[in-house]
Short mmCIF file of C-alpha atoms (C1' of nucleotides) in Angstrom, two decimals:
data_model
loop_
_atom_site.label_atom_id
_atom_site.label_comp_id
_atom_site.label_asym_id
_atom_site.label_seq_id
_atom_site.Cartn_x
_atom_site.Cartn_y
_atom_site.Cartn_z
CA UNK A 1 -23.25 3.26 -15.73
CA UNK A 2 -19.79 3.57 -14.42
CA UNK A 3 -18.72 6.95 -13.11
CA UNK A 4 -14.99 6.56 -13.50
CA UNK A 5 -12.77 9.24 -12.02
CA UNK A 6 -10.96 11.26 -14.65
CA UNK A 7 -7.32 12.17 -14.97
CA UNK A 8 -7.84 15.70 -13.68
CA UNK A 9 -9.06 14.29 -10.38
CA UNK A 10 -5.71 12.65 -9.68
CA UNK A 11 -3.75 15.70 -10.62
CA UNK A 12 -4.89 17.83 -7.72
CA UNK A 13 -2.00 19.12 -5.71
CA UNK A 14 -3.21 18.54 -2.17
CA UNK A 15 -2.48 14.87 -1.64
CA UNK A 16 -3.82 14.97 1.91
CA UNK A 17 -7.19 16.34 0.82
CA UNK A 18 -7.27 13.80 -1.97
CA UNK A 19 -6.59 10.96 0.44
CA UNK A 20 -9.64 11.95 2.46
CA UNK A 21 -11.76 12.40 -0.64
CA UNK A 22 -10.93 8.90 -1.84
CA UNK A 23 -12.63 7.42 1.21
CA UNK A 24 -16.02 6.10 0.13
CA UNK A 25 -14.95 5.77 -3.49
CA UNK A 26 -14.82 2.35 -5.12
CA UNK A 27 -11.67 0.68 -6.33
CA UNK A 28 -12.49 -1.59 -9.27
CA UNK A 29 -10.37 -4.10 -11.16
CA UNK A 30 -11.10 -6.24 -14.18
CA UNK A 31 -8.10 -8.50 -14.48
CA UNK A 32 -7.21 -11.95 -15.71
CA UNK A 33 -10.57 -12.52 -17.35
CA UNK A 34 -12.05 -13.41 -13.97
CA UNK A 35 -14.58 -10.61 -14.04
CA UNK A 36 -15.08 -7.43 -12.11
CA UNK A 37 -13.98 -7.13 -8.52
CA UNK A 38 -14.53 -4.01 -6.49
CA UNK A 39 -14.54 -2.60 -3.01
CA UNK A 40 -15.23 0.60 -1.12
CA UNK A 41 -12.10 2.42 -0.01
CA UNK A 42 -12.15 2.80 3.77
CA UNK A 43 -8.53 3.46 4.67
CA UNK A 44 -5.82 5.46 2.91
CA UNK A 45 -2.47 6.95 3.69
CA UNK A 46 -0.86 9.98 2.07
CA UNK A 47 2.76 10.01 0.99
CA UNK A 48 3.90 13.51 0.34
CA UNK A 49 6.95 12.84 -1.76
CA UNK A 50 9.93 15.02 -1.05
CA UNK A 51 8.95 16.26 2.42
CA UNK A 52 7.79 12.94 3.81
CA UNK A 53 10.58 10.94 5.34
CA UNK A 54 8.57 7.74 5.03
CA UNK A 55 8.15 8.18 1.29
CA UNK A 56 10.29 6.36 -1.21
CA UNK A 57 10.80 9.68 -2.97
CA UNK A 58 11.93 11.62 0.09
CA UNK A 59 14.40 14.34 -0.83
CA UNK A 60 13.72 14.05 -4.55
CA UNK A 61 15.21 10.58 -4.62
CA UNK A 62 14.84 9.11 -8.08
CA UNK A 63 15.53 5.47 -8.75
CA UNK A 64 14.38 2.85 -11.19
CA UNK A 65 11.69 1.83 -8.76
CA UNK A 66 10.40 5.26 -7.77
CA UNK A 67 10.49 6.96 -11.13
CA UNK A 68 6.86 6.09 -11.74
CA UNK A 69 5.98 8.30 -8.77
CA UNK A 70 7.15 11.30 -10.74
CA UNK A 71 4.63 10.74 -13.47
CA UNK A 72 1.55 12.88 -13.54
CA UNK A 73 -1.33 11.67 -11.37
CA UNK A 74 -3.59 8.87 -12.47
CA UNK A 75 -1.32 5.84 -12.69
CA UNK A 76 -0.77 2.88 -10.38
CA UNK A 77 2.38 2.30 -8.37
CA UNK A 78 2.65 -1.25 -7.07
CA UNK A 79 5.56 -2.09 -4.84
CA UNK A 80 6.64 -5.50 -3.58
CA UNK A 81 7.28 -5.38 0.17
CA UNK A 82 9.00 -7.97 2.32
CA UNK A 83 9.32 -10.14 -0.75
CA UNK A 84 5.77 -11.27 -0.20
CA UNK A 85 3.12 -8.61 -0.54
CA UNK A 86 2.16 -6.11 -3.19
CA UNK A 87 1.14 -2.63 -2.08
CA UNK A 88 -1.19 -0.66 -4.32
CA UNK A 89 -0.66 3.08 -4.57
CA UNK A 90 -2.26 5.81 -6.60
CA UNK A 91 0.07 8.43 -8.01
CA UNK A 92 -1.23 11.97 -7.69
CA UNK A 93 -0.19 15.50 -8.54
CA UNK A 94 1.42 16.94 -11.62
CA UNK A 95 4.36 15.49 -13.49
CA UNK A 96 7.55 15.75 -11.45
CA UNK A 97 5.66 15.75 -8.15
CA UNK A 98 6.16 12.35 -6.48
CA UNK A 99 3.06 12.28 -4.28
CA UNK A 100 1.16 9.05 -3.80
CA UNK A 101 -1.69 7.54 -1.85
CA UNK A 102 -1.47 4.07 -0.37
CA UNK A 103 -4.78 2.22 -0.33
CA UNK A 104 -4.76 0.42 3.01
CA UNK A 105 -8.19 -1.20 3.22
CA UNK A 106 -11.41 -1.68 1.27
CA UNK A 107 -14.82 -3.23 1.91
CA UNK A 108 -15.65 -5.95 -0.64
CA UNK A 109 -18.44 -5.01 -3.03
CA UNK A 110 -18.49 -6.97 -6.30
CA UNK A 111 -16.81 -10.20 -7.32
CA UNK A 112 -16.87 -11.75 -3.88
CA UNK A 113 -16.25 -15.31 -5.09
CA UNK A 114 -13.31 -14.21 -7.20
CA UNK A 115 -11.74 -12.42 -4.26
CA UNK A 116 -12.29 -15.33 -1.91
CA UNK A 117 -10.75 -17.61 -4.48
CA UNK A 118 -7.71 -15.39 -4.92
CA UNK A 119 -7.16 -15.29 -1.19
CA UNK A 120 -8.01 -19.00 -0.83
CA UNK A 121 -10.50 -18.28 1.91
CA UNK A 122 -13.79 -20.21 2.27
CA UNK A 123 -15.84 -17.48 3.92
CA UNK A 124 -16.07 -13.73 4.01
CA UNK A 125 -14.13 -12.31 6.88
CA UNK A 126 -13.12 -8.69 7.43
CA UNK A 127 -9.52 -9.63 6.96
CA UNK A 128 -10.24 -10.54 3.34
CA UNK A 129 -9.35 -7.01 2.27
CA UNK A 130 -8.25 -5.36 5.54
CA UNK A 131 -4.68 -4.34 4.85
CA UNK A 132 -2.67 -3.05 1.91
CA UNK A 133 -0.98 -6.34 1.17
CA UNK A 134 -4.03 -8.54 1.28
CA UNK A 135 -6.35 -6.25 -0.63
CA UNK A 136 -3.93 -6.33 -3.53
CA UNK A 137 -4.16 -10.11 -3.54
CA UNK A 138 -7.96 -10.01 -3.41
CA UNK A 139 -8.14 -7.52 -6.28
CA UNK A 140 -5.63 -9.45 -8.36
CA UNK A 141 -3.09 -6.63 -8.39
CA UNK A 142 0.63 -7.30 -8.55
CA UNK A 143 3.72 -5.34 -9.39
CA UNK A 144 3.29 -5.91 -13.10
CA UNK A 145 0.55 -3.29 -12.89
CA UNK A 146 2.96 -0.53 -11.94
CA UNK A 147 2.47 2.30 -14.40
CA UNK A 148 -0.99 1.15 -15.40
CA UNK A 149 -3.29 4.06 -16.13
CA UNK A 150 -6.24 4.38 -13.78
CA UNK A 151 -8.36 5.71 -16.60
CA UNK A 152 -8.04 2.48 -18.58
CA UNK A 153 -10.22 -0.63 -18.39
CA UNK A 154 -8.11 -2.77 -16.04
CA UNK A 155 -7.93 -0.77 -12.83
CA UNK A 156 -9.91 2.32 -11.98
CA UNK A 157 -11.75 4.20 -9.23
CA UNK A 158 -15.46 5.00 -9.29
CA UNK A 159 -17.50 7.68 -7.62
CA UNK A 160 -20.84 6.17 -6.67
CA UNK A 161 -22.14 9.31 -5.05
CA UNK A 162 -21.21 8.22 -1.57
CA UNK A 163 -19.86 11.05 0.54
CA UNK A 164 -18.02 10.55 3.80
CA UNK A 165 -18.51 13.59 6.06
CA UNK A 166 -15.42 14.94 7.72
CA UNK A 167 -16.66 13.94 11.15
CA UNK A 168 -16.66 10.31 10.07
CA UNK A 169 -13.04 10.44 8.99
CA UNK A 170 -10.45 9.49 11.55
CA UNK A 171 -6.99 10.89 10.93
CA UNK A 172 -4.18 9.29 12.77
CA UNK A 173 -0.44 9.51 12.91
CA UNK A 174 1.63 6.65 11.67
CA UNK A 175 2.18 3.62 13.76
CA UNK A 176 4.64 3.53 16.57
CA UNK A 177 4.37 7.09 17.80
CA UNK A 178 6.18 6.18 20.95
CA UNK A 179 9.49 5.38 19.41
CA UNK A 180 9.08 7.18 16.09
CA UNK A 181 10.65 10.46 15.17
CA UNK A 182 8.96 13.78 14.48
CA UNK A 183 8.02 12.63 11.00
CA UNK A 184 5.72 10.02 12.43
CA UNK A 185 3.53 12.73 13.94
CA UNK A 186 2.11 13.62 10.55
CA UNK A 187 -1.58 12.66 10.76
CA UNK A 188 -1.76 11.38 7.23
CA UNK A 189 -3.50 8.08 7.76
CA UNK A 190 -7.22 8.28 7.19
CA UNK A 191 -10.00 5.81 7.77
CA UNK A 192 -13.75 5.69 7.86
CA UNK A 193 -15.11 5.58 11.39
CA UNK A 194 -16.80 2.35 12.39
CA UNK A 195 -15.71 0.20 9.49
CA UNK A 196 -14.81 -3.32 10.52
CA UNK A 197 -12.44 -3.53 7.61
CA UNK A 198 -9.90 -1.07 8.95
CA UNK A 199 -7.40 -1.48 11.71
CA UNK A 200 -9.11 -1.26 15.09
CA UNK A 201 -9.25 2.24 16.51
CA UNK A 202 -7.04 2.96 19.44
"C1'" DC B 1 29.58 -7.30 -6.81
"C1'" DA B 2 27.78 -8.13 -2.01
"C1'" DA B 3 24.93 -6.84 2.03
"C1'" DA B 4 21.12 -4.84 4.45
"C1'" DC B 5 16.43 -3.51 4.74
"C1'" DG B 6 11.41 -2.69 4.17
"C1'" DA B 7 4.62 1.77 3.22
"C1'" DT B 8 3.29 -6.31 5.95
"C1'" DT B 9 0.85 -10.47 7.28
"C1'" DT B 10 0.59 -14.74 9.42
"C1'" DT B 11 1.47 -17.92 12.85
"C1'" DC B 12 2.94 -19.50 17.14
"C1'" DT B 13 3.41 -18.83 22.33
"C1'" DG C 1 2.12 -9.96 22.00
"C1'" DA C 2 6.28 -11.29 19.52
"C1'" DA C 3 8.84 -13.28 15.83
"C1'" DA C 4 9.42 -15.34 11.35
"C1'" DA C 5 8.82 -15.47 6.29
"C1'" DT C 6 11.15 -13.82 1.91
"C1'" DC C 7 13.15 -11.18 -2.25
"C1'" DG C 8 13.55 -6.95 -5.10
"C1'" DT C 9 15.59 -2.52 -4.46
"C1'" DT C 10 18.91 0.34 -2.60
"C1'" DT C 11 23.29 1.41 -0.80
"C1'" DG C 12 28.07 0.78 0.13
"C1'" DG C 13 32.82 -1.02 -1.20
#
DNA sequence: CAAACGATTTTCT
DNA sequence: GAAAATCGTTTGG
């Protein structure tokens, strides 16, 4: 029995708290008739819309690309970066509040062969789903899924009763603290301690 | 209408 | 550890 997260879950206001709560949940896709693929979320990053300089919606910016971020929580936002990789985000908050959570890494759970096939890798290695760009490939997600509801039957998140205690959650600032500005000090990147599927701890 | 850039990953040195 | 790959979106003229 699937315990799919409901719309109300995504509409909480505190995107930072939500980012931490998503750790240990399972991201599931059922796309392209290739069967179910899923993985445990082990790394997330919060994007707090209008106050976050790194966010696409900083300063209430509204463009054709970012307008989906202003929808009410519970839809997918998939963005093509560097012309190569698709980044999967979860839109949160109420309508008009452009907060989002970037899923940075998962641990493969179901549909291993399908994911290996999508990534064209012969064996399971941590890098199969370690990183926002590659996990999208493994899960079969691309930018055509922007705006897809996370309460539908294509992409969703499950609660399997796994709880990650706060002491096992590592919050870190964004990369490049040395030459980044004050905005980079925001500790809004979260990962599960000890997982081999996240970026190595520093 | 044209130019620059980016929430990354891979590959080569 | 550093640099290239690559194209849609955004910004400027």
